[in-house]
CSV table of C-alpha atoms and ligand atoms in Angstrom, one decimal:
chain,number,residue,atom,x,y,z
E,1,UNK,CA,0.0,0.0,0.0
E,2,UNK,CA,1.5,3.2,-0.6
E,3,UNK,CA,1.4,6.0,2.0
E,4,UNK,CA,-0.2,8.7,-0.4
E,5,UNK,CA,-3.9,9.0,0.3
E,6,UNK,CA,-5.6,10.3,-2.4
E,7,UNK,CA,-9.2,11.7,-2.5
E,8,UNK,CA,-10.6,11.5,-5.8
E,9,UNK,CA,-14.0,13.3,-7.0
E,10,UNK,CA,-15.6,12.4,-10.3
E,11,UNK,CA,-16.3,8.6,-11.1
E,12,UNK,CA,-17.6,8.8,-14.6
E,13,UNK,CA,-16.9,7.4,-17.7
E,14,UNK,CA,-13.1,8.2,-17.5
E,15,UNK,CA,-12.8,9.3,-13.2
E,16,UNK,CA,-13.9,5.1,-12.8
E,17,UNK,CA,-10.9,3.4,-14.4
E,18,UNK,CA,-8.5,6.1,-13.8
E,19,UNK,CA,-9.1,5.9,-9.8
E,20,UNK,CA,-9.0,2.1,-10.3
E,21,UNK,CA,-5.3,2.3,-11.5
E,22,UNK,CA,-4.3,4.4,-8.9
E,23,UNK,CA,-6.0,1.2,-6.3
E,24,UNK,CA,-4.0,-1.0,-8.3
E,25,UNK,CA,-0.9,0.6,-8.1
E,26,UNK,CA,-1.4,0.5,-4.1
E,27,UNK,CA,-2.6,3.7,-3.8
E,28,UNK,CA,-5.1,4.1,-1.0
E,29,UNK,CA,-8.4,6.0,-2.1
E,30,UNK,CA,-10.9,7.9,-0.6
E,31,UNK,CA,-13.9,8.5,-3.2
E,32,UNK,CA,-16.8,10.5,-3.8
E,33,UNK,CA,-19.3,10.9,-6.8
E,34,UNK,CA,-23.1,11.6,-6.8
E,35,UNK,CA,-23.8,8.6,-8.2
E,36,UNK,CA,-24.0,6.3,-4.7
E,37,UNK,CA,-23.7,3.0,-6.8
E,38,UNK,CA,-20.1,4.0,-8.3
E,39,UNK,CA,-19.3,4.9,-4.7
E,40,UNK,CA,-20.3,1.5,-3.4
E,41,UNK,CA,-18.5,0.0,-5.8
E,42,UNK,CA,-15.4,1.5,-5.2
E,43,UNK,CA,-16.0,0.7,-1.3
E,44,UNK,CA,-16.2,-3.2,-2.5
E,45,UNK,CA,-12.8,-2.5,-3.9
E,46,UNK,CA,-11.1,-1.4,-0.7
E,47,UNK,CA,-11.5,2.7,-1.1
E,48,UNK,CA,-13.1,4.9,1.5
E,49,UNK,CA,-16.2,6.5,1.0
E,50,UNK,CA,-16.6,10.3,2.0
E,51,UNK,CA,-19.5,11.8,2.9
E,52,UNK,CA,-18.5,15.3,1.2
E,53,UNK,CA,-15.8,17.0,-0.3
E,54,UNK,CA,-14.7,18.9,2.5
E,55,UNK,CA,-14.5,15.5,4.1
E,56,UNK,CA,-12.4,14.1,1.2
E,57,UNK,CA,-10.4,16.7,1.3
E,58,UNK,CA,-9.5,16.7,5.0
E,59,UNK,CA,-8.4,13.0,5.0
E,60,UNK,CA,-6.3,13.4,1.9
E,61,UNK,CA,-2.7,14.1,0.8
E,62,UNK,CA,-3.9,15.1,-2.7
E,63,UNK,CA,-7.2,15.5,-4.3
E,64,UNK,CA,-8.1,14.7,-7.8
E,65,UNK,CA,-11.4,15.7,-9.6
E,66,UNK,CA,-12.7,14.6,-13.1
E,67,UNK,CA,-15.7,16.3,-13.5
E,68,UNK,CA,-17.4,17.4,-16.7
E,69,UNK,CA,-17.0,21.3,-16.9
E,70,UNK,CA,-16.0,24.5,-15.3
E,71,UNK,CA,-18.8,24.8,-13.1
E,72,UNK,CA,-19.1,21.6,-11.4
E,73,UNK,CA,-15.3,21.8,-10.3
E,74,UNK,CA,-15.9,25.7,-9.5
E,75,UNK,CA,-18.7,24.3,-7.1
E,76,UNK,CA,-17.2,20.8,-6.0
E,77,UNK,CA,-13.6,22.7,-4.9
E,78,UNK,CA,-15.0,26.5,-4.5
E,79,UNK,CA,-18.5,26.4,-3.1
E,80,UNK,CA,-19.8,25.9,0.1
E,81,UNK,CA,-18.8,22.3,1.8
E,82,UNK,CA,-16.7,22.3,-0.9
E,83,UNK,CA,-12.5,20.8,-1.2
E,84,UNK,CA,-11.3,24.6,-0.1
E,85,UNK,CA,-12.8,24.3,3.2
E,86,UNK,CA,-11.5,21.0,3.8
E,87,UNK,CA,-7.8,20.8,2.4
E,88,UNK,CA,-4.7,20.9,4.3
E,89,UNK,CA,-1.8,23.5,3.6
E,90,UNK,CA,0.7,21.8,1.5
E,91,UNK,CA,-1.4,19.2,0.2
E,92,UNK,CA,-2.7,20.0,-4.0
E,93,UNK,CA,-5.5,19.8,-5.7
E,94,UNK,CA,-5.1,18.1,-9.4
E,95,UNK,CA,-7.7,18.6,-11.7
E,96,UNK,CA,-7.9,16.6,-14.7
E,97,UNK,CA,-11.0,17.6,-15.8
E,98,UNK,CA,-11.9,19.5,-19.4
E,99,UNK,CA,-12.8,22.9,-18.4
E,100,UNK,CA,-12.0,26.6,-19.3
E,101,UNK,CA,-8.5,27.6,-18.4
E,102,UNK,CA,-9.7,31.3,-17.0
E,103,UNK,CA,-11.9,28.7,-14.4
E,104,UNK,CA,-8.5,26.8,-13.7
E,105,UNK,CA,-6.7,30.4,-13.1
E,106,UNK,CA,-9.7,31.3,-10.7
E,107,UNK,CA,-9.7,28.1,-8.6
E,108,UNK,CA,-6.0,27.8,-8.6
E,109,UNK,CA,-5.7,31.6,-7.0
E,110,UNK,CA,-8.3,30.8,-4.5
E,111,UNK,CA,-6.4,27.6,-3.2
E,112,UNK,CA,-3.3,29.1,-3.3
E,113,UNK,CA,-4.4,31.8,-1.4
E,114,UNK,CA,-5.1,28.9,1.4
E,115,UNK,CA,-1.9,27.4,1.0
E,116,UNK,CA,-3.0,24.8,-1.2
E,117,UNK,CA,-1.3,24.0,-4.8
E,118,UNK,CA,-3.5,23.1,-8.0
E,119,UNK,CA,-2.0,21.3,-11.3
E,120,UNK,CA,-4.3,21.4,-13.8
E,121,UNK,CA,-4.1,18.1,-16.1
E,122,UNK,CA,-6.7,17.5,-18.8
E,123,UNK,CA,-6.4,14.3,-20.4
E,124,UNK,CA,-6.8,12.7,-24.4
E,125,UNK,CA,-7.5,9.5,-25.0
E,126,UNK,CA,-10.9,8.3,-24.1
E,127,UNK,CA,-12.1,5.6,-22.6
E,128,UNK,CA,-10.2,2.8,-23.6
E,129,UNK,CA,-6.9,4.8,-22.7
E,130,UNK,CA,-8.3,5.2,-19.4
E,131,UNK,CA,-8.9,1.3,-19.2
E,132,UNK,CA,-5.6,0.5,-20.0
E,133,UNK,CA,-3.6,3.4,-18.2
E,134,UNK,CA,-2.1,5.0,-21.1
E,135,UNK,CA,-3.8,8.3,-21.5
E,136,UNK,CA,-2.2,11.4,-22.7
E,137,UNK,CA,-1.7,14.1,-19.9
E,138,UNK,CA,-1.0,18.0,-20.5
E,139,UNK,CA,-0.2,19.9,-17.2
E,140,UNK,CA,-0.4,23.7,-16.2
E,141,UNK,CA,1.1,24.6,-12.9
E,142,UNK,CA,4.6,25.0,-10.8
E,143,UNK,CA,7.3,22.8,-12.9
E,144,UNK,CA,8.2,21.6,-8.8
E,145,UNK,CA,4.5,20.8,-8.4
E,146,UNK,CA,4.6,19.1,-11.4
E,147,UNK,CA,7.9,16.9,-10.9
E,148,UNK,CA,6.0,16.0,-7.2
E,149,UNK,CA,3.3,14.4,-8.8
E,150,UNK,CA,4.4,12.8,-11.8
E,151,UNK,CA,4.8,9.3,-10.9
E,152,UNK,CA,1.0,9.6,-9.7
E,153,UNK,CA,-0.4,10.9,-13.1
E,154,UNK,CA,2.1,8.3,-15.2
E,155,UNK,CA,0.0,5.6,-13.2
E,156,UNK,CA,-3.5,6.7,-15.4
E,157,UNK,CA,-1.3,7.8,-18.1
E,158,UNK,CA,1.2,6.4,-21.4
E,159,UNK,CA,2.5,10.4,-21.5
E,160,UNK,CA,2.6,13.2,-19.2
E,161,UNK,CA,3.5,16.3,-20.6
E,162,UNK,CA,4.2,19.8,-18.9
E,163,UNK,CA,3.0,22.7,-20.8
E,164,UNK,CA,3.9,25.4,-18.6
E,165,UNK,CA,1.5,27.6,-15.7
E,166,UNK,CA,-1.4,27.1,-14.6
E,167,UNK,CA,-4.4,27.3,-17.6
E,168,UNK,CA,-1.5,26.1,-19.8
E,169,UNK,CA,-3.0,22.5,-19.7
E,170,UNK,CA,-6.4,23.4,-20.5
E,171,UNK,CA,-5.5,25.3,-23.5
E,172,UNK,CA,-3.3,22.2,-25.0
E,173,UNK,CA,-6.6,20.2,-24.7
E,174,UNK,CA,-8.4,22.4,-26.3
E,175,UNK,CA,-6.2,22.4,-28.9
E,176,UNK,CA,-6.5,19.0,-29.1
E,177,UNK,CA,-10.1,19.3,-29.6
E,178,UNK,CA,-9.7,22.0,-32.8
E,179,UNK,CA,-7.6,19.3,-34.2
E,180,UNK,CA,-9.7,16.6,-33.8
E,181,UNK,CA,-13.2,18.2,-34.2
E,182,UNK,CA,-11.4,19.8,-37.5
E,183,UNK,CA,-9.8,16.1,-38.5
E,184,UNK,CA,-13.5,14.6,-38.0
E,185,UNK,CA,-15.1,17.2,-40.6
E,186,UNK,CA,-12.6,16.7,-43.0
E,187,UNK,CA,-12.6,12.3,-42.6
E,188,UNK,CA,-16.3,13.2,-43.5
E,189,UNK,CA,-16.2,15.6,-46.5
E,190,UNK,CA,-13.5,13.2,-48.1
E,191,UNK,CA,-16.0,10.0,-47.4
E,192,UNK,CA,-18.8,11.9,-48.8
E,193,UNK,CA,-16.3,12.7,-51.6
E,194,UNK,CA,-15.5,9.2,-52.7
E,195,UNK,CA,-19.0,7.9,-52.2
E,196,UNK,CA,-20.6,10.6,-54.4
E,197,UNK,CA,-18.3,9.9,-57.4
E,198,UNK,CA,-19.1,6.2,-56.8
E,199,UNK,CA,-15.7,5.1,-55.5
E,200,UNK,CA,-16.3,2.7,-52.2
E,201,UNK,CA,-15.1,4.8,-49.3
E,202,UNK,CA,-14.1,2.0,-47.7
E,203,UNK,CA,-10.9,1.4,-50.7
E,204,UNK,CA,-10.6,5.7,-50.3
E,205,UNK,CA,-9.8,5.1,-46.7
E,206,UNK,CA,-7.6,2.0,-47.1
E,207,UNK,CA,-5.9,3.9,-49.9
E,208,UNK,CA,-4.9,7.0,-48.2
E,209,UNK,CA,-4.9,6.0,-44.5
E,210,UNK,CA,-0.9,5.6,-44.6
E,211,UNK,CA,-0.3,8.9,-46.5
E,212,UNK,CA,0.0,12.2,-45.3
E,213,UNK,CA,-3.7,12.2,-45.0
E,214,UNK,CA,-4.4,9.4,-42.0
E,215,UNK,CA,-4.5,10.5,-38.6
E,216,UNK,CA,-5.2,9.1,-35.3
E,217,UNK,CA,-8.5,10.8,-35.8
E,218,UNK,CA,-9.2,8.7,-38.9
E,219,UNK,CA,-8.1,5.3,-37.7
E,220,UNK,CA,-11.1,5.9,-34.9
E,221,UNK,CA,-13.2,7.6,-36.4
E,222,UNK,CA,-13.8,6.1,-40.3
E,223,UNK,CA,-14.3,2.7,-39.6
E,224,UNK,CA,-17.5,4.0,-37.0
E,225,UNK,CA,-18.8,6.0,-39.9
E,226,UNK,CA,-18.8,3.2,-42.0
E,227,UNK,CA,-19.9,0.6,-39.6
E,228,UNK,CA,-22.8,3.5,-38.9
E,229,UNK,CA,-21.0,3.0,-35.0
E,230,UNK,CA,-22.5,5.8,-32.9
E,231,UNK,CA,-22.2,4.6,-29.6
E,232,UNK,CA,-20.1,7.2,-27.5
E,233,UNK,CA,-16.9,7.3,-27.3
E,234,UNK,CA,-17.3,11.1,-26.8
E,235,UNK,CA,-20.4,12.7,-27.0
E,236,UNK,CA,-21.2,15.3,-29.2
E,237,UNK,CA,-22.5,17.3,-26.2
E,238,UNK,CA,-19.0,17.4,-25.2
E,239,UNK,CA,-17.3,18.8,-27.8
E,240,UNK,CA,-19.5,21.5,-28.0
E,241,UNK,CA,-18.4,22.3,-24.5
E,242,UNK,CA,-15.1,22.1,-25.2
E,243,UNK,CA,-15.5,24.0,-28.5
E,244,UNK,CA,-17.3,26.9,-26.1
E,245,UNK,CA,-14.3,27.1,-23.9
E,246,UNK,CA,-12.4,27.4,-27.2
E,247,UNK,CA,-14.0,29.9,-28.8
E,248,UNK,CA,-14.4,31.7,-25.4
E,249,UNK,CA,-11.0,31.9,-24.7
E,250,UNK,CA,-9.9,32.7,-28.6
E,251,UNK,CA,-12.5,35.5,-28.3
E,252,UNK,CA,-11.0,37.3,-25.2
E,253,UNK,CA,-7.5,36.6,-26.6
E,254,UNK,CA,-9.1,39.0,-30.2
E,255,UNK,CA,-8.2,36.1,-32.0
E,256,UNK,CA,-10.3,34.4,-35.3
E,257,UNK,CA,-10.8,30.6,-35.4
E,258,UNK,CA,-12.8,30.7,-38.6
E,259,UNK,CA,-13.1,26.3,-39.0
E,260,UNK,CA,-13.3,25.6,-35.3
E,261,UNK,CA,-16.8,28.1,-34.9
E,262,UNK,CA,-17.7,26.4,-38.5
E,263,UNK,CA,-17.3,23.3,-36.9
E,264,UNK,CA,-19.0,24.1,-33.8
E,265,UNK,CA,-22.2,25.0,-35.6
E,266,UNK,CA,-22.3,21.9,-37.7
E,267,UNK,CA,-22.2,20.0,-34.2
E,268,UNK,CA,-24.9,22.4,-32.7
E,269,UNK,CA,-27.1,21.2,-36.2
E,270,UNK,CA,-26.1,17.1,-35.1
E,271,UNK,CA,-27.6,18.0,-31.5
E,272,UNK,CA,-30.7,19.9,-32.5
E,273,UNK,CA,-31.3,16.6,-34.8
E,274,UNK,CA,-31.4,14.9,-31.6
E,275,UNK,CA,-27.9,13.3,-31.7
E,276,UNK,CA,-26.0,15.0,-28.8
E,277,UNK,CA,-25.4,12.1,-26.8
E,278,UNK,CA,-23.9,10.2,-29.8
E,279,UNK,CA,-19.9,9.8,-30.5
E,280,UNK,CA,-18.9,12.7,-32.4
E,281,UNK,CA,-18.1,10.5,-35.2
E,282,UNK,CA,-21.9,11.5,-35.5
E,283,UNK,CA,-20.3,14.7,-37.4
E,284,UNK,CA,-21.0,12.8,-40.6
E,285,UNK,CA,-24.7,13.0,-40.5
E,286,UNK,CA,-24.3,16.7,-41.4
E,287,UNK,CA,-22.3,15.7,-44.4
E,288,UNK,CA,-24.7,12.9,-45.4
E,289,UNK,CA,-28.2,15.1,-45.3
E,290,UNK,CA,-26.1,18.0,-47.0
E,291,UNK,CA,-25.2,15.3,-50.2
E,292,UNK,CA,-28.4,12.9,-49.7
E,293,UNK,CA,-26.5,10.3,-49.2
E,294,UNK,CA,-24.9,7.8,-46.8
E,295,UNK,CA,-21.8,6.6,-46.0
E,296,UNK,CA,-21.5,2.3,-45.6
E,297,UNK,CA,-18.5,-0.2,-46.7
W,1,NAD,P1,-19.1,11.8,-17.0
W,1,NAD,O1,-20.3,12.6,-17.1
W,1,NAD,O2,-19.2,10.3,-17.4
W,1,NAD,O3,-18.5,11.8,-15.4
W,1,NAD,C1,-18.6,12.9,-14.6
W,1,NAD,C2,-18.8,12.4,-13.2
W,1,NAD,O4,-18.8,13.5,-12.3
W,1,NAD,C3,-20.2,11.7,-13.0
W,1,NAD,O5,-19.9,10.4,-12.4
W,1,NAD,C4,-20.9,12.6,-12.1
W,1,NAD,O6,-21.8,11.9,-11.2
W,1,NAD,C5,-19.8,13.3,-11.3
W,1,NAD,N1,-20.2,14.6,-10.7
W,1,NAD,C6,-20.8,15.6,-11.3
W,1,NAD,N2,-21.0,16.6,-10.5
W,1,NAD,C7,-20.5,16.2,-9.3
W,1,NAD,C8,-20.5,16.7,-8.0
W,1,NAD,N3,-20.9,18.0,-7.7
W,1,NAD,N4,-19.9,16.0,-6.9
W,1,NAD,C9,-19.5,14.7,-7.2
W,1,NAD,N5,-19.5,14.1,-8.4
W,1,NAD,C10,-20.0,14.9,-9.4
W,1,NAD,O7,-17.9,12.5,-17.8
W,1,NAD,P2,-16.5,11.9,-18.4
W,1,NAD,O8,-16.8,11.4,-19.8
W,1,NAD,O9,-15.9,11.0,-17.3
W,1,NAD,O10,-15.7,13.2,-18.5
W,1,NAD,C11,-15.1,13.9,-17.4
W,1,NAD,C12,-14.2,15.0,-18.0
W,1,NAD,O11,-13.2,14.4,-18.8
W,1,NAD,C13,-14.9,16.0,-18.9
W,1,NAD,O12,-14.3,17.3,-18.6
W,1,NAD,C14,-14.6,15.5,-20.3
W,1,NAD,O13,-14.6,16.6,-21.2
W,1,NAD,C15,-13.2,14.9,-20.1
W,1,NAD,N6,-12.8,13.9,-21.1
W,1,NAD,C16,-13.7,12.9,-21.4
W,1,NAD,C17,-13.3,12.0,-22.4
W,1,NAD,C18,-14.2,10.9,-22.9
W,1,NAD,O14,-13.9,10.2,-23.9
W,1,NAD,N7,-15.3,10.6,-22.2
W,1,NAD,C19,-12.0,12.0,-22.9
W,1,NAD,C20,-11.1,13.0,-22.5
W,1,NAD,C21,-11.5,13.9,-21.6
């Protein structure tokens, strides 16, 4: 058992395996989530359960969260009852949640102000990264923070990256999202592409796959379109959260991101068809009702 005890917040779709690897690499874990069942669970594993976050913070050496935006981790670590109230001096908050990196710059002043150190450590990789423990980290906060903590985030993680102070992480991921939300339009314009002149996308995506043209984005992502594979993944619902906080931030920087707000609105059309809680491979269904036509091997 290692000595570390770490509170972690969040027990979704990506907090459930990550805090798993961190019980299987001997760390001791004290959880809490709203979903009680998840909680339970965890419990069955060996973790503690708290009964708040001021709770989990006061029994813990360092405090994790993986909640879905700004405003939950504002509230979970800011508000009332919240981690703020409950975390020692010298102990840090890392959050490697998705959110906007003016909302990490806010919580990170208000623990620091209490002594308390924040990372913040967005993650890429999904689900299955999370599974296996090889996810890809990028980290905003103190480089000494940062060399601290490492060997706990390479537990959840194939890379961890530091990108420089705090909010720096945050805006790597969203630059990770422009790329891929950009990378999914364009796998879906070229698909529509081939199957409008009558060439089987399919032999267009075998064809071109080890060129200049395939991605990480389009080994994912092509084979779902074609397989008409929707299941999330990662929902439509949030990449358009993640393209808010991009646009957000690009428009209080007075900088133009002409394809990323394109993009955004062809993912706001997806979820007013009723698709928001579908992978964003989705994106295609645009493309398909724009060419009346549908992409299949
Ligand atoms: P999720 O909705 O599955 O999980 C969020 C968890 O937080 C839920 O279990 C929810 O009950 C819990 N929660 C919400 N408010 C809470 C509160 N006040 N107190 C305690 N628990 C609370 O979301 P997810 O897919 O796990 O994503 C988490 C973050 O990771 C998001 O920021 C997302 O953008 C990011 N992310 C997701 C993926 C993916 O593929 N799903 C990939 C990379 C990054």
């Amino acid at each position: 058992m290692n000595r570390m005890k770490i509170g972690f917040i969040g027990l979704g779709i990506m907090g459930k395996p990550m805090a798993k690897n961190l019980i299987k690499a001997g760390y001791e874990l004290i959880v809490n989530d709203l979903n009680k069942k998840t909680v339970e669970e965890f419990v069955a594993l060996g973790a503690e359960s708290a009964t708040s976050s001021v709770d989990l913070a006061s029994k813990s050496d360092i405090i994790i969260t993986m909640l879905p935006n700004s405003p939950q981790v504002k509230a979970v670590v800011l508000g009332k009852g919240g981690v703020i109230e409950g975390a020692k001096s010298g102990t840090v908050v890392i959050d490697m949640s998705s959110i906007a990196p003016l909302a990490s710059r806010e919580v990170y002043a208000a623990l620091e102000a209490k002594g308390v150190d924040m990372l913040d450590a967005p993650v890429s990789g999904g689900e299955p990264k999370a599974i296996d423990g090889t996810l890809s980290v990028m980290v905003g906060g103190k480089k000494e923070i940062f060399d601290k903590y490492y060997d706990i985030m390479k537990v959840m993680a194939g890379s961890v990256v530091y990108v420089g102070e705090i909010g720096a992480g945050n805006i790597a991921k969203l630059c990770n999202q422009v790329v891929v939300a950009l990378n999914i339009s364009a796998v879906s314009e070229a698909l529509i592409l081939a199957k409008s002149a009558g060439v089987d996308p399919d032999l267009v995506y075998q064809a071109i796959r080890g060129g200049l043209a395939g991605s990480t984005v389009m080994e994912a992502k092509a084979p779902m379109m074609m397989d008409r594979n929707f299941k999330p993944g990662f929902k439509i619902d949030l990449h358009i959260k993640d393209l808010n906080n991009v646009l957000e931030t690009s428009h209080k920087l007075n900088i133009s991101l002409p394809l990323t707000s394109q993009v955004m609105e062809i993912m706001q059309a997806i979820k007013a068809d009723g698709c928001g809680i579908e992978d964003h491979a989705s994106i295609v269904k645009y493309y398909e009702k724009l060419a009346n036509i549908e992409i299949t091997r």
